[in-house]
mmCIF file of C-alpha atoms in Angstrom:
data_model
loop_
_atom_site.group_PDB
_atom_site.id
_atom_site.type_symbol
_atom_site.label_atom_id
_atom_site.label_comp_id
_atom_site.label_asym_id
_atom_site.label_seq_id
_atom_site.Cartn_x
_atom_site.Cartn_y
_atom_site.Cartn_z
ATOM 1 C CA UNK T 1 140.699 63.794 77.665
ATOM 2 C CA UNK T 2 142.308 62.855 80.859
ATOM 3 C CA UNK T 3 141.259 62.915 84.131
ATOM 4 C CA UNK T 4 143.630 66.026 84.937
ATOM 5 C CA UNK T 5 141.965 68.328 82.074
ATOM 6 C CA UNK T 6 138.196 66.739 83.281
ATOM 7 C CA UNK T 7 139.278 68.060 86.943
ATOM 8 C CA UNK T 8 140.450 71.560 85.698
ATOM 9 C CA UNK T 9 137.330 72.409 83.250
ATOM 10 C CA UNK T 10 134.819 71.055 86.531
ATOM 11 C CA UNK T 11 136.931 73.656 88.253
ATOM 12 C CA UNK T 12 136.412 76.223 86.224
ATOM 13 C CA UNK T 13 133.196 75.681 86.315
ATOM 14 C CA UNK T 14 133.053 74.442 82.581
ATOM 15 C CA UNK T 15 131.147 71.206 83.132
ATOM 16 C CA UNK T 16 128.807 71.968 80.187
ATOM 17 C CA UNK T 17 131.814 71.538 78.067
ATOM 18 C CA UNK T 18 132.719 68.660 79.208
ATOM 19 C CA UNK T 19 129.529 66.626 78.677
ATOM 20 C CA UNK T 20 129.434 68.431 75.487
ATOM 21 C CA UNK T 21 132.942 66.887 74.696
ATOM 22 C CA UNK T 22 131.507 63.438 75.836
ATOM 23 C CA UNK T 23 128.474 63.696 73.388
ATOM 24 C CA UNK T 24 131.238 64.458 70.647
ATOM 25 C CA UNK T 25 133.017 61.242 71.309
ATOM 26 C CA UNK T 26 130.159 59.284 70.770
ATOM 27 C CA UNK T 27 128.955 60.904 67.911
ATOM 28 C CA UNK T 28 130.399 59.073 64.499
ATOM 29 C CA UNK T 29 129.633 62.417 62.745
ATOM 30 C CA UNK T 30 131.755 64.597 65.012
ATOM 31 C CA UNK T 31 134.498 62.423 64.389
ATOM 32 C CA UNK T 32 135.339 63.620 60.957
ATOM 33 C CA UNK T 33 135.008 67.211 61.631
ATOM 34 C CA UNK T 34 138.277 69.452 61.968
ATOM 35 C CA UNK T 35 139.406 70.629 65.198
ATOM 36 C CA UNK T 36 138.412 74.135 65.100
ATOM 37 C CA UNK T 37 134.597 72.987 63.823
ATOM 38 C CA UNK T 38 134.806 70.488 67.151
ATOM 39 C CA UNK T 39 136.065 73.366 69.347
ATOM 40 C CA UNK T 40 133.484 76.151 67.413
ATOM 41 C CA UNK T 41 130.653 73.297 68.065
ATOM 42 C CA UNK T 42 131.688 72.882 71.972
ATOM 43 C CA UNK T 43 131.753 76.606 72.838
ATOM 44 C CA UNK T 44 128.448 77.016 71.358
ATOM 45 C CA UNK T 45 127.098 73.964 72.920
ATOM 46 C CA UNK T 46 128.729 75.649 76.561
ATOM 47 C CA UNK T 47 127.615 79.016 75.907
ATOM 48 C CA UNK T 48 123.664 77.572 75.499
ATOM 49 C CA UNK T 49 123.819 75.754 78.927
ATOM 50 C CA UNK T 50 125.031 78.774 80.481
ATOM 51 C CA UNK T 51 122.180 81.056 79.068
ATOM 52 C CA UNK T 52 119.760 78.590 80.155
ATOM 53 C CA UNK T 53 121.060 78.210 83.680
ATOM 54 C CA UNK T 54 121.254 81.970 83.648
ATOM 55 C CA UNK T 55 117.635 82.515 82.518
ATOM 56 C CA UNK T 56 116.292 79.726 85.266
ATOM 57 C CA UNK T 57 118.271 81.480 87.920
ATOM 58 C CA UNK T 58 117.001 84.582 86.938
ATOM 59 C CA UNK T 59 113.534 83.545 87.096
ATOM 60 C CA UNK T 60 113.718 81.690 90.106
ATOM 61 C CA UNK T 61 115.229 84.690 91.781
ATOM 62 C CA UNK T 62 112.017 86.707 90.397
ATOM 63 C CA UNK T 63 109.421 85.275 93.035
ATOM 64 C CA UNK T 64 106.976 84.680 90.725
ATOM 65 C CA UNK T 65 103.785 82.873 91.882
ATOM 66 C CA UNK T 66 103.814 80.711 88.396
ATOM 67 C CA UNK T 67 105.697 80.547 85.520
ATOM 68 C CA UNK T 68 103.467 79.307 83.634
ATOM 69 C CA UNK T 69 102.677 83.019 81.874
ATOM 70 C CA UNK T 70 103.534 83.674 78.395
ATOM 71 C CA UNK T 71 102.454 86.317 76.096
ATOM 72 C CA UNK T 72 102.086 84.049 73.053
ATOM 73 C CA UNK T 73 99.019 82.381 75.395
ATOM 74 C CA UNK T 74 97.553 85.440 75.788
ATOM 75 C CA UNK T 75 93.650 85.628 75.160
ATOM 76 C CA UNK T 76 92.391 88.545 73.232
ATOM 77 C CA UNK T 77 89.170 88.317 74.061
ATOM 78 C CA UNK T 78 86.754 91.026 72.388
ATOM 79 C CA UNK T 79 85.259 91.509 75.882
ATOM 80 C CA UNK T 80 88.822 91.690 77.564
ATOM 81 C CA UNK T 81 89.620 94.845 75.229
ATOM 82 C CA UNK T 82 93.344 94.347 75.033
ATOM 83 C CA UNK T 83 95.404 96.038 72.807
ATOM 84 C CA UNK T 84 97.749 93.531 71.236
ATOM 85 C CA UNK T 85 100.212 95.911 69.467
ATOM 86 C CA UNK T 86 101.048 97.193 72.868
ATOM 87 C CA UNK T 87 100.999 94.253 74.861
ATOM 88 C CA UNK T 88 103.987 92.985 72.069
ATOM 89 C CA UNK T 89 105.674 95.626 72.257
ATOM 90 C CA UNK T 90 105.702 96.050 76.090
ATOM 91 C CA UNK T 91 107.115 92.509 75.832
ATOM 92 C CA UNK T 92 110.049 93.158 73.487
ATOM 93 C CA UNK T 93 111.144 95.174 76.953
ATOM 94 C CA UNK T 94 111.823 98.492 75.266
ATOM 95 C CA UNK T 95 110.090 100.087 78.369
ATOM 96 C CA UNK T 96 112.456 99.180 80.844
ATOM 97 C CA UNK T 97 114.948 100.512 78.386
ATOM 98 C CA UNK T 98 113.198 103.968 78.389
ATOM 99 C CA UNK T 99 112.584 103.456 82.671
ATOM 100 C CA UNK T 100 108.972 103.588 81.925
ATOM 101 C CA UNK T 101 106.495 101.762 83.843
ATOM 102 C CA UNK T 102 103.168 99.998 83.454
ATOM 103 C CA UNK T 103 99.904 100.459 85.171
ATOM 104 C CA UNK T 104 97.555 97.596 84.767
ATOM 105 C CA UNK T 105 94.092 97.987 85.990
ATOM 106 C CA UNK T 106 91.308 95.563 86.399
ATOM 107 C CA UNK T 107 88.883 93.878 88.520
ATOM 108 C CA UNK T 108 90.203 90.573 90.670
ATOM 109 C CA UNK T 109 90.476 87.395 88.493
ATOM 110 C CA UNK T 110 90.754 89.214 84.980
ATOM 111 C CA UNK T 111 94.225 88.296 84.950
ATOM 112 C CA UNK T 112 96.589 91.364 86.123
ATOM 113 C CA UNK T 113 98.972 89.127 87.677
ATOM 114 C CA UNK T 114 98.977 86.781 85.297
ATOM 115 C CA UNK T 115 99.423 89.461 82.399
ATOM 116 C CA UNK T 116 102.235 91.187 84.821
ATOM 117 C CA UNK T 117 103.919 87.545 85.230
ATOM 118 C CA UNK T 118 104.282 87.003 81.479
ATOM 119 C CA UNK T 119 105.993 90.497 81.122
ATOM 120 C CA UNK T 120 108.124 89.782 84.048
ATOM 121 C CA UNK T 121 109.174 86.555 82.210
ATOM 122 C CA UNK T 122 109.898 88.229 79.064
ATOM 123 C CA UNK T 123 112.130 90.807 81.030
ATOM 124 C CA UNK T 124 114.106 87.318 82.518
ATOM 125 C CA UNK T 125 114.545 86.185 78.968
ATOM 126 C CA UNK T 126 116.484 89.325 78.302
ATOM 127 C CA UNK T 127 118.643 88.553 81.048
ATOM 128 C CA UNK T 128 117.055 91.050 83.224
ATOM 129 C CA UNK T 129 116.727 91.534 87.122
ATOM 130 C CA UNK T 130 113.058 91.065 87.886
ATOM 131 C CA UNK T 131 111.148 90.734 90.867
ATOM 132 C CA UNK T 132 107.357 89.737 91.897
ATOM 133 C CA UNK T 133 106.135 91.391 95.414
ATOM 134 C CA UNK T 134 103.230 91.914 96.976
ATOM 135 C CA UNK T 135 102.549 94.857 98.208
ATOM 136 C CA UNK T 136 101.597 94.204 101.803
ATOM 137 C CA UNK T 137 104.706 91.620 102.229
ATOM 138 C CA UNK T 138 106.791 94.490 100.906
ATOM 139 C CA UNK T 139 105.500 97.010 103.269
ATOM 140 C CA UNK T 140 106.053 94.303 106.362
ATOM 141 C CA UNK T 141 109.492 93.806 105.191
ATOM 142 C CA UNK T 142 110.494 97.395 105.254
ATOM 143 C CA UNK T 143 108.646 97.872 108.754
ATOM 144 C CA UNK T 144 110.407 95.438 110.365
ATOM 145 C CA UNK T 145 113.505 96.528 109.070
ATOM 146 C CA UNK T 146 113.084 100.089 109.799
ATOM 147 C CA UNK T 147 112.756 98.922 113.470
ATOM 148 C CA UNK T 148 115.903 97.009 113.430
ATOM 149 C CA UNK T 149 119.475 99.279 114.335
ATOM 150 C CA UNK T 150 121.516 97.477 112.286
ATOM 151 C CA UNK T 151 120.670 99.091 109.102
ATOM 152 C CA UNK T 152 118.463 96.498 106.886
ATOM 153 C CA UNK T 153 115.869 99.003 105.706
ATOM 154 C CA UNK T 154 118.451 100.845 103.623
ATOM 155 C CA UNK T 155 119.985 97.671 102.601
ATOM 156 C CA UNK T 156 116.596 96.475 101.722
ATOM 157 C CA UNK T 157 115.648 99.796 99.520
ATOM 158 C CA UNK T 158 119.575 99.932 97.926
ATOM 159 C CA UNK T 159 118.470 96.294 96.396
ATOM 160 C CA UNK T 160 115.070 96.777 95.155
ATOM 161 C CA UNK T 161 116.728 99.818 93.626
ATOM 162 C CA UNK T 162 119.238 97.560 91.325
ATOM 163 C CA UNK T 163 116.185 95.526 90.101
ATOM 164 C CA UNK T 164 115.732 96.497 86.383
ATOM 165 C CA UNK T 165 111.483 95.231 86.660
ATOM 166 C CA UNK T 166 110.128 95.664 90.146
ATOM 167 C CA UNK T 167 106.345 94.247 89.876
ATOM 168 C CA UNK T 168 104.233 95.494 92.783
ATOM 169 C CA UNK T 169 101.449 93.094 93.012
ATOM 170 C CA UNK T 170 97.747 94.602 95.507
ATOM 171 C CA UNK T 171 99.064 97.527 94.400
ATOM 172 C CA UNK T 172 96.707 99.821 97.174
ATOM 173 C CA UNK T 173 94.251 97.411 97.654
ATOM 174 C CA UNK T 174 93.782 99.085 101.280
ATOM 175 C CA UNK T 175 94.527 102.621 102.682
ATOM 176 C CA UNK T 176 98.141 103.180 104.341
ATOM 177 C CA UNK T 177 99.519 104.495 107.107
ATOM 178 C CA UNK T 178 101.521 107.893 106.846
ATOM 179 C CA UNK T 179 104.665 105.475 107.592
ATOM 180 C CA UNK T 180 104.096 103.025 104.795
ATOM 181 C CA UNK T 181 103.142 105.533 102.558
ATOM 182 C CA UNK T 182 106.573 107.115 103.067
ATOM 183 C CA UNK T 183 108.406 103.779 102.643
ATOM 184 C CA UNK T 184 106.733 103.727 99.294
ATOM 185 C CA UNK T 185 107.692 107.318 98.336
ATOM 186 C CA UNK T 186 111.334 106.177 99.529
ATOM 187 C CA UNK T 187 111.051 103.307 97.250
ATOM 188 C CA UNK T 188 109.914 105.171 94.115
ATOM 189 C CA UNK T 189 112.180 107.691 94.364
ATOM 190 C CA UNK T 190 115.345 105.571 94.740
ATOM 191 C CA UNK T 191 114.057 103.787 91.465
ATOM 192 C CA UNK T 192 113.220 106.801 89.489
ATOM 193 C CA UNK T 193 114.229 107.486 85.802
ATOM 194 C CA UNK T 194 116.620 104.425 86.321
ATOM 195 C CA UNK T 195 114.717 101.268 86.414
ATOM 196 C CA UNK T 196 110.900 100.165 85.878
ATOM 197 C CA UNK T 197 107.854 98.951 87.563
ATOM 198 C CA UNK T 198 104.462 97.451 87.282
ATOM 199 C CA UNK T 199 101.845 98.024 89.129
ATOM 200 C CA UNK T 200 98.448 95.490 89.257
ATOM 201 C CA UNK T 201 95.756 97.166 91.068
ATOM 202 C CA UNK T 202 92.143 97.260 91.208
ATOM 203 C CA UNK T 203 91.691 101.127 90.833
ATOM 204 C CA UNK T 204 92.488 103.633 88.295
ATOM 205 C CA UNK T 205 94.974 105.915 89.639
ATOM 206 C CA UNK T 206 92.600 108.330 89.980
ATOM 207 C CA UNK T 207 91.655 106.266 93.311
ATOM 208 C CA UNK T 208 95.036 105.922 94.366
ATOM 209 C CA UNK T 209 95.393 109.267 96.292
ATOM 210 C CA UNK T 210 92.818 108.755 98.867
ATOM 211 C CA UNK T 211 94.493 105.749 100.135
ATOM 212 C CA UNK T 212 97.409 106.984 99.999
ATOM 213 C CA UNK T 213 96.916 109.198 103.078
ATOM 214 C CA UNK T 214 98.806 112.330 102.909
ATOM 215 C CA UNK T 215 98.001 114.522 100.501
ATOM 216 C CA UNK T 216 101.615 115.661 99.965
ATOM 217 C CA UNK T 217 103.245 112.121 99.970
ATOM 218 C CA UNK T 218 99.975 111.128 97.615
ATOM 219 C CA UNK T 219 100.602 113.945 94.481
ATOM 220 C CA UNK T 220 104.271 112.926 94.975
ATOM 221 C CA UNK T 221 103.953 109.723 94.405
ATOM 222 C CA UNK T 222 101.662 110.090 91.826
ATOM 223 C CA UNK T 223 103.611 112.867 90.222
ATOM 224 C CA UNK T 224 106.400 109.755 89.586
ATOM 225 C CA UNK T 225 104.319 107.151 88.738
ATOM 226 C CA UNK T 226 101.247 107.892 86.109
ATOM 227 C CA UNK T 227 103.561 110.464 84.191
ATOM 228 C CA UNK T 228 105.782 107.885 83.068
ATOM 229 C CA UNK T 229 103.460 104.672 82.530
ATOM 230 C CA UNK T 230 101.501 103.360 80.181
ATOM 231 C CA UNK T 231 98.388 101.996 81.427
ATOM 232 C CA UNK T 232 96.056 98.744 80.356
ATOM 233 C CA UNK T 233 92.589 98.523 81.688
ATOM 234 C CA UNK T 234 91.724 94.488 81.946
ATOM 235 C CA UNK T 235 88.060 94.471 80.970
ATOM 236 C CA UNK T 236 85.774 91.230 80.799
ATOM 237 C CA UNK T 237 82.656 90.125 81.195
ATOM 238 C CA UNK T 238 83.588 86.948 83.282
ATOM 239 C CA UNK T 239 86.810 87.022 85.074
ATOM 240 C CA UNK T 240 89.502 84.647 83.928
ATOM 241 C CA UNK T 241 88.631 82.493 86.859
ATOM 242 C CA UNK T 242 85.087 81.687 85.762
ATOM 243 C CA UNK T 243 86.629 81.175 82.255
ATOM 244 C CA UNK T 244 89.406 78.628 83.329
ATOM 245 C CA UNK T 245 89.234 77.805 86.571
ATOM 246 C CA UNK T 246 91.319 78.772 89.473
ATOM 247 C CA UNK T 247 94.974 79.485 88.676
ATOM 248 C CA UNK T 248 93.709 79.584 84.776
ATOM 249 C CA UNK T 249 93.238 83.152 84.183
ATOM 250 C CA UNK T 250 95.689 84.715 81.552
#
């Protein structure tokens, strides 16, 4: 291959195929194939780096704290009382076909986040938007924008709209204002019936309307949110911390 073709295919942005042509040329076994084998065999080869670069961007994009979360190192602890056939299923994403979301409930260090992660993961491998937010950074984000005049708090609820997996991390771990629990009814409106989200919190949802504030904003909120989510309690009788050490729980 000259230099000419090399320059064209790094244009195009086809540089996978061209170290995959490489490889070829110094493989005695490629040598003997015909040209449309060679040609099937560098497309696929192309195609593979592609979906991988994809799937890193995609996750990289995410936020995540680790990506070290996978649901095939889940532990199924007796005391944990996790229902596997759900958990798999969640994973195979069909929920965020249906715009349903998930609810997941459990004391700090039995592994919410982690659990949440591993979905969020799964969703990336599917070639999915995701993204991993706290809630308080969230809610300081769309203060400071609402302040500004130039617009960024509707730019900044237009984008979290277009993410297929939003994962809302201290979901109401304190009370809100009456301003921040607006931004949130903003937030879950926008996304309704058309994308999905996770929520890790501490409290059943019972819970949630007294910190929510407003008792109108509260049931409407609500209203969107538990109707539409299936919910796993995170039980244990030693957090995943105690179990594994700091950063360990899953």
């Amino acid at each position: 291959m000259n230099q000419e073709t090399t320059r064209k295919l790094y244009e195009m942005r086809l540089s996978a195929m061209v170290e995959a042509l490489n490889a070829q040329e110094t493989n005695e076994n490629c040598r003997g194939m015909s040209f449309n084998d060679r040609f099937e065999l560098l497309v696929d080869t192309a195609y593979a780096a592609r979906q991988s670069n994809k799937l890193e961007r995609l996750i990289k994009q995410a936020g995540f704290k680790t990506i070290e979360p996978s649901i095939t190192n889940i532990d199924y602890l007796p005391d944990r009382q996790l229902d596997q056939h759900l958990i798999t299923r969640l994973a195979s994403g069909s929920y965020i076909k249906e715009h349903h979301n998930i609810i997941i409930m459990g004391a700090s260090g039995n592994g919410k986040t982690w659990l949440a992660t591993a979905l969020g993961i799964e969703a990336c491998r599917q070639f999915l938007k995701v993204k991993y937010v706290r809630l308080p950074e969230l809610l300081d984000d769309l203060l400071i924008a609402k302040n500004e005049a130039n617009g960024d708090f509707r730019r900044i609820l237009e984008r979290y709209r277009k993410i297929d997996l939003l994962i809302l991390d201290e979901w109401l771990l304190t009370d809100l204002s009456l301003e921040q629990s607006t931004f949130i009814l903003e937030l879950i409106e926008r996304r309704l019936h058309r994308t999905s989200t996770i929520f890790c919190s501490q409290f059943d949802p019972k819970g949630w309307h007294s910190k929510l504030g407003n008792a109108q904003i509260a049931d409407a909120i609500l209203d969107r949110i538990v109707h539409d989510s299936y919910s796993i309690v995170i039980d244990g009788s030693k957090s995943m911390r105690e179990r594994y050490g700091i950063g360990g729980a899953r």
